Coordinates of C-alpha atoms in Angstrom, one line a residue:
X1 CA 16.4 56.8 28.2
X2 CA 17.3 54.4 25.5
X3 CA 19.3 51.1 27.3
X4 CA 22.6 52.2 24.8
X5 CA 22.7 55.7 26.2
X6 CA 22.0 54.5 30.0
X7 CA 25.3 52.6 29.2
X8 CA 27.7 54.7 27.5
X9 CA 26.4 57.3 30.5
X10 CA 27.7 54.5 33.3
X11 CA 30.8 53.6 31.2
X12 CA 31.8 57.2 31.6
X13 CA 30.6 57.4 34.8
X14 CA 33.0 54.8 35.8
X15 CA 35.9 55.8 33.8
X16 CA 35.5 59.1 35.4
X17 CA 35.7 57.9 39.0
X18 CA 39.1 55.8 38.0
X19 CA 40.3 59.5 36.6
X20 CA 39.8 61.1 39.7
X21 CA 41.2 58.0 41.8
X22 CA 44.2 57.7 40.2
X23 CA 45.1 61.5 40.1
X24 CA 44.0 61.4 43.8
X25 CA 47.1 59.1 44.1
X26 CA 49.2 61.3 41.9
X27 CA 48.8 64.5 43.9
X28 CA 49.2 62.5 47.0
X29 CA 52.3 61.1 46.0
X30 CA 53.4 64.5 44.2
X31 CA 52.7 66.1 47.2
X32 CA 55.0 63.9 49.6
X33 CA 57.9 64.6 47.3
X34 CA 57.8 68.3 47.4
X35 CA 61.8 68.7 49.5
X36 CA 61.9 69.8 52.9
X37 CA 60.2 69.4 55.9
X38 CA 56.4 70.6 56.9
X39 CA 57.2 71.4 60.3
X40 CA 60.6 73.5 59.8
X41 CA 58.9 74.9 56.7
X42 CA 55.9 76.2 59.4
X43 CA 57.7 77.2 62.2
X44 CA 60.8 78.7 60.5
X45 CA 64.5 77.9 60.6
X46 CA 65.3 79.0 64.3
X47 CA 62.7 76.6 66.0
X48 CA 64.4 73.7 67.6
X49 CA 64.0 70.4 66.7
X50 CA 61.8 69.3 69.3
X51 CA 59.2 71.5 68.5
X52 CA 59.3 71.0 64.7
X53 CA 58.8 67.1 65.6
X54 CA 56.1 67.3 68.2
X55 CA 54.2 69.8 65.1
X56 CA 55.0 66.8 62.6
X57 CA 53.7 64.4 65.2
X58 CA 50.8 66.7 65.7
X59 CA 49.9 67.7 61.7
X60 CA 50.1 63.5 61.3
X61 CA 53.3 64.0 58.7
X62 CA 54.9 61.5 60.7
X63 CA 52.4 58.3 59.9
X64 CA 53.1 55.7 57.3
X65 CA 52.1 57.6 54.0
X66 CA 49.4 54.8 52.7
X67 CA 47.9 55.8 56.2
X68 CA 48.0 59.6 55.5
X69 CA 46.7 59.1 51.9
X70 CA 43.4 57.1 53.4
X71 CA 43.1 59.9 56.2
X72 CA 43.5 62.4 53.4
X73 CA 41.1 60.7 50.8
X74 CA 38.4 59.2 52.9
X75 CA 37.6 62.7 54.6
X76 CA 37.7 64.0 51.2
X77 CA 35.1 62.4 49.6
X78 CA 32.9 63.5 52.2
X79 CA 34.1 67.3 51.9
X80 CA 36.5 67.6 54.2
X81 CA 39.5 68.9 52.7
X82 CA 41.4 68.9 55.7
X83 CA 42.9 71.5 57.7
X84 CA 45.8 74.0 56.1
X85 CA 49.2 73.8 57.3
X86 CA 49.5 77.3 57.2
X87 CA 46.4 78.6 58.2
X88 CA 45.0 76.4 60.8
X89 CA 41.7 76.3 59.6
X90 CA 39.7 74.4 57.4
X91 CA 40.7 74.2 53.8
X92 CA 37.9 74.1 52.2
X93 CA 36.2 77.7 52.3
X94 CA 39.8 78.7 50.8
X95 CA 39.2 76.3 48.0
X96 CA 35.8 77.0 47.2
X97 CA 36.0 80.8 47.2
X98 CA 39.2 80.8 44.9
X99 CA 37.6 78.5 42.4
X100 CA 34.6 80.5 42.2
X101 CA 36.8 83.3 41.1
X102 CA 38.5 81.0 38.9
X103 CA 35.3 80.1 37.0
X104 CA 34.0 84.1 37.3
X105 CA 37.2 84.6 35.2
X106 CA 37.2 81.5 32.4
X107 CA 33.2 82.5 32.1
X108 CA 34.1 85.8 30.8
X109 CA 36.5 84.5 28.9
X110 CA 34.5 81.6 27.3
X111 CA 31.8 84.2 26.8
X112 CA 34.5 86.3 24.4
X113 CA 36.1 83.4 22.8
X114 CA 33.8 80.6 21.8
X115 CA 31.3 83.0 20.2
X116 CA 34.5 85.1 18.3
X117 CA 36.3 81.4 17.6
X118 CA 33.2 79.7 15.9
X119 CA 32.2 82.9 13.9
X120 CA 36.5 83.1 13.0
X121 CA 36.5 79.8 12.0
X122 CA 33.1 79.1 10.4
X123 CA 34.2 82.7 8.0
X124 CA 37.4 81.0 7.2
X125 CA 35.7 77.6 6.2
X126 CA 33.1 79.5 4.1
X127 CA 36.1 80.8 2.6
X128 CA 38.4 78.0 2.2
X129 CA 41.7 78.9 0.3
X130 CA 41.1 82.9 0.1
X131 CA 43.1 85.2 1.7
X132 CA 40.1 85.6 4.6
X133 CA 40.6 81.8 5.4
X134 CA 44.8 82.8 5.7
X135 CA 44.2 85.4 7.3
X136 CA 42.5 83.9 10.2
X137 CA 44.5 80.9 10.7
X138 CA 47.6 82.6 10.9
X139 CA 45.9 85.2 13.1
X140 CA 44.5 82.9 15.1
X141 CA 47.8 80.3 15.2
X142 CA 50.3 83.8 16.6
X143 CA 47.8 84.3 19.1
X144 CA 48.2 80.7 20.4
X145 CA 52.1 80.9 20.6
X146 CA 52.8 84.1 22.4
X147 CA 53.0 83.9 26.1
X148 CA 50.9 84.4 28.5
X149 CA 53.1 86.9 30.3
X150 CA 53.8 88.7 27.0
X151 CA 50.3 89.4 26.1
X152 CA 49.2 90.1 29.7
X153 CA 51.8 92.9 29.6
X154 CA 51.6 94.2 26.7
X155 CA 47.2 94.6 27.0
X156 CA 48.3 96.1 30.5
X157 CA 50.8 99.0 29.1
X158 CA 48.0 99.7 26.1
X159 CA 44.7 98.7 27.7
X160 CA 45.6 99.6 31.2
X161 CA 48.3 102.4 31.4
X162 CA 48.4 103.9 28.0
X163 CA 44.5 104.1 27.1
X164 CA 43.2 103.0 30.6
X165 CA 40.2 101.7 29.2
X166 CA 39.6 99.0 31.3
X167 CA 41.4 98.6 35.2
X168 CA 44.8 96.6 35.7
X169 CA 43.9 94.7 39.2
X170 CA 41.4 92.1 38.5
X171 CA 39.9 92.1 41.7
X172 CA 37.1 94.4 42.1
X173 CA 36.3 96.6 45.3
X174 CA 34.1 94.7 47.6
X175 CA 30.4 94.8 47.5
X176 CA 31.1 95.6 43.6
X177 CA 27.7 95.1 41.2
X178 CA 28.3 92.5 38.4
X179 CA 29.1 95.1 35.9
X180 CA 32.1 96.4 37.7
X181 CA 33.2 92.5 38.5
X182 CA 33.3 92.2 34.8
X183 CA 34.6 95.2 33.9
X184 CA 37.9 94.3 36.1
X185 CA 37.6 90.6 34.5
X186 CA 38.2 91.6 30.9
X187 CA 41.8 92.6 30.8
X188 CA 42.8 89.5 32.5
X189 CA 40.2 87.7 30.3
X190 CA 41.9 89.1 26.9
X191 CA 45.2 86.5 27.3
X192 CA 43.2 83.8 27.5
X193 CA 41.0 84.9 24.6
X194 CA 44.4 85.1 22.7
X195 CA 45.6 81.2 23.4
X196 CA 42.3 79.6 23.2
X197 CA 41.2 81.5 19.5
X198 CA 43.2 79.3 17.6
X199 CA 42.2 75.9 18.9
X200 CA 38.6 76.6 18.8
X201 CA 38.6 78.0 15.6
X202 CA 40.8 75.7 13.8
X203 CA 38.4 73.0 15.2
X204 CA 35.4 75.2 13.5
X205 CA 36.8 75.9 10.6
X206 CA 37.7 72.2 10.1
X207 CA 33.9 70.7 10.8
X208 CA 32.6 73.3 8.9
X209 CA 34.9 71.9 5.5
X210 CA 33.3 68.6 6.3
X211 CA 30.4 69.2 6.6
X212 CA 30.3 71.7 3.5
X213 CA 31.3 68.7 1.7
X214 CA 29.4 66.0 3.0
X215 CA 26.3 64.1 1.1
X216 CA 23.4 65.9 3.3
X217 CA 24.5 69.3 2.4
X218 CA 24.8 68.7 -1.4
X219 CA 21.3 66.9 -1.0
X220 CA 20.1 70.0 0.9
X221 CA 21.3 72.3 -1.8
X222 CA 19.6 70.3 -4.8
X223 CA 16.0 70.6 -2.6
X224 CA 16.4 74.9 -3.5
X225 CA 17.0 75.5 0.1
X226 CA 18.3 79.0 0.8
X227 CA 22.0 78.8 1.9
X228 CA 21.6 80.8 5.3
X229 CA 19.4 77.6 6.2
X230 CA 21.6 75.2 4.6
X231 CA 24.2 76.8 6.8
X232 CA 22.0 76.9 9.9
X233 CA 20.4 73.4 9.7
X234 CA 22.6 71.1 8.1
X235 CA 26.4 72.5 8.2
X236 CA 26.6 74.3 12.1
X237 CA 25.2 71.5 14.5
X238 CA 27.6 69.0 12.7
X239 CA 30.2 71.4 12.3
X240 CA 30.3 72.1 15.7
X241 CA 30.2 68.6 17.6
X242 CA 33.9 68.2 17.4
X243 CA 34.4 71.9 18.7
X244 CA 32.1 70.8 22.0
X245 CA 35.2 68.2 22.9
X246 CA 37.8 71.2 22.1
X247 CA 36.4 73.6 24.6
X248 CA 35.7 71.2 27.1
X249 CA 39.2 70.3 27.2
X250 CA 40.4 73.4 28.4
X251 CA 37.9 74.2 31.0
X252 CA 40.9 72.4 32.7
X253 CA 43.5 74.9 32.0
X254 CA 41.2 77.8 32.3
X255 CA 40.4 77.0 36.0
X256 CA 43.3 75.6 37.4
X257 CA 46.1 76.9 35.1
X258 CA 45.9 80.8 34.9
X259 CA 49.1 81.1 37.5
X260 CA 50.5 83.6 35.4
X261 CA 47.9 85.8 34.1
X262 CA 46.4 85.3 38.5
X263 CA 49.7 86.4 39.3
X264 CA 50.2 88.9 37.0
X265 CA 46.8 91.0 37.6
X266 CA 46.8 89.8 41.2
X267 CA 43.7 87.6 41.0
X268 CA 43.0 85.3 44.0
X269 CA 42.0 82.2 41.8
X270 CA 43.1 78.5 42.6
X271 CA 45.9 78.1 40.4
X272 CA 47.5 81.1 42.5
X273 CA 46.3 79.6 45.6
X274 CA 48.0 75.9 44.8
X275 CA 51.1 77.8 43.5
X276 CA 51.0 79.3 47.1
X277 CA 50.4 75.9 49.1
X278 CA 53.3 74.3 47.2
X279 CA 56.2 77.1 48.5
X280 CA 54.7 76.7 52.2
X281 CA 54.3 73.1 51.6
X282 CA 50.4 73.2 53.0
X283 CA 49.8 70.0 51.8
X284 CA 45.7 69.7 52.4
X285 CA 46.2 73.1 50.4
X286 CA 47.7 71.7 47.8
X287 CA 45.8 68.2 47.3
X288 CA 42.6 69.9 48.2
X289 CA 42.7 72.5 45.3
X290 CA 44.3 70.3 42.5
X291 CA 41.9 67.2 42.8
X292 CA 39.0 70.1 43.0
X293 CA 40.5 71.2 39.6
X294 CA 40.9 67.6 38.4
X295 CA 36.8 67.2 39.7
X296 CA 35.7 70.4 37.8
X297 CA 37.6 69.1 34.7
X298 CA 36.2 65.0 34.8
X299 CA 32.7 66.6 35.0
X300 CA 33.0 69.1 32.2
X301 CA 34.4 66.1 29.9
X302 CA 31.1 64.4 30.9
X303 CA 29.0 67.1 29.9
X304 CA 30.6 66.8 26.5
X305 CA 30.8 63.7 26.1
X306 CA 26.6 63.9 26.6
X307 CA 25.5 66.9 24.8
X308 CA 27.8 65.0 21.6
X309 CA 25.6 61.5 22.3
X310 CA 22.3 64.1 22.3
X311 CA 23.4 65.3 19.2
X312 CA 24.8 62.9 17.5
X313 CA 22.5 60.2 16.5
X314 CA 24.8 57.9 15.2
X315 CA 26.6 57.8 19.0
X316 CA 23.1 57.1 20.2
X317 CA 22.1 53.9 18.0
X318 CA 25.6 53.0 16.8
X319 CA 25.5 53.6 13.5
X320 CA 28.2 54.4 11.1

């Protein structure tokens, strides 16, 4: 590995680590400033206030909070998430199981949208200035602005209720195959299609005008190549390094910030399952599945961020 590489590698490394620090701190302190009280939010209104304090005393709520965030943050860091509020047991299994559905859900997503967003926007670019290229971005720019909860209900009346090609609940019967898992992922899938298009393929569509116009695709046309391989070779891989960074920055909100769409198709993912710590206060919960999120996102960035330095030469040497 080249000694430049090796270092821009550990200066994200490091920068990465701060990330997740510092939003460590965040959540703590977000967390602690949630109103009420973890005990009386536990044991109800009617328990007395004895009982509420020895719970308090018991859950540790009662220490110094630079002592609860080093309890919290120390056992994290070696996996253990802590124990939930709520549930008495450990956190983690609850964390871990709805992120996995999380990522089942953004995967069949991703595997809709990226392929349909760089084929949407490359088509536009191709056709700069024609009524195809208008078409698309304006298609693609309403998608991005309706709700969430509006397009979730309207593909569940048509998709679901009207046509019922595909099934409203998201979660599939247990001991499903991986066919029927998906086949219950797609309606909720379709939203997120709808929000994301846009982005991505605006991003496409612009890489592909610059690298239509750039000095190694006019050379490449002069040699006689064919334009299918001009295309192919020279105008996709550059085209598409700025698109890498696009949908790496929403692996963020695809994992950790599908309340709405989880809620609405009844989907046990994590944004769901912080949106349900926070009311009951569960605190581990809550810290446990947003700095989880927060982990997911840091090291998608950093997969970017290298498969842009492998492709890019100039990121690799230096150069300009």
């Amino acid at each position: 590995m080249p000694a430049r590489l090796a270092t821009m590698l550990a200066q994200r490394l490091g920068l990465a680590l701060i990330t997740l620090w510092l939003l460590s701190m965040v959540v703590f302190a977000g967390a602690q400033l949630l109103p009420g009280n973890v005990g009386r939010a536990i044991l109800g209104p009617l328990a007395s206030p004895v009982a509420v304090a020895t719970l308090n005393r018991q859950l540790g709520t009662n220490l110094p909070i630079p002592v609860q965030y080093w309890r919290w943050i120390s056992n994290f860091v070696t996996g253990n998430m802590g124990i939930s509020y709520t549930y008495r047991t450990p956190v983690a299994p609850f964390v871990i199981a709805a992120l996995l559905n999380s990522l089942k859900l953004a995967a069949v997503a991703f595997v809709i949208v990226v392929p349909l967003s760089i084929i949407g926007g490359v088509y536009a670019a191709m056709h700069a200035r024609t009524w195809i290229d208008k078409t698309i971005s304006i298609a693609g720019l309403s998608m991005t602005v309706i709700p969430e909860f509006v397009s979730s209900i309207i593909l569940i009346l048509i998709l679901g209720i009207w046509l019922h090609w595909l099934p409203i609940a998201a979660t599939p019967p247990p001991h499903a195959g991986p066919l029927v898992v998906i086949d219950h992922l797609i309606l909720p899938a379709l939203p997120l299609v709808f929000i994301l298009f846009g982005y991505i393929a605006r991003m496409a569509r612009a890489g592909t005008i610059d690298a239509l116009d750039a000095d190694y695709t006019r050379t490449a046309i002069l040699k006689g190549l064919p334009r299918s391989v001009v295309i192919r070779r020279h105008v996709l891989r550059n085209a598409l390094l700025p698109t890498i960074t696009v949908v790496a920055t929403q692996v963020g909100y695809l994992v950790g910030g599908l309340v709405i769409v989880e809620t609405l198709f009844r989907y046990q993912g994590i944004g769901s399952l912080i949106l349900t710590a926070a009311r009951s206060k569960d605190f581990p919960m809550l810290e446990g599945g947003i700095l989880t999120i927060g982990i997911v996102y840091v090291l998608v960035t950093m997969l970017a961020d290298i498969a842009l330095i492998l492709l890019n030469p100039r990121l690799r040497t230096g150069g300009r």
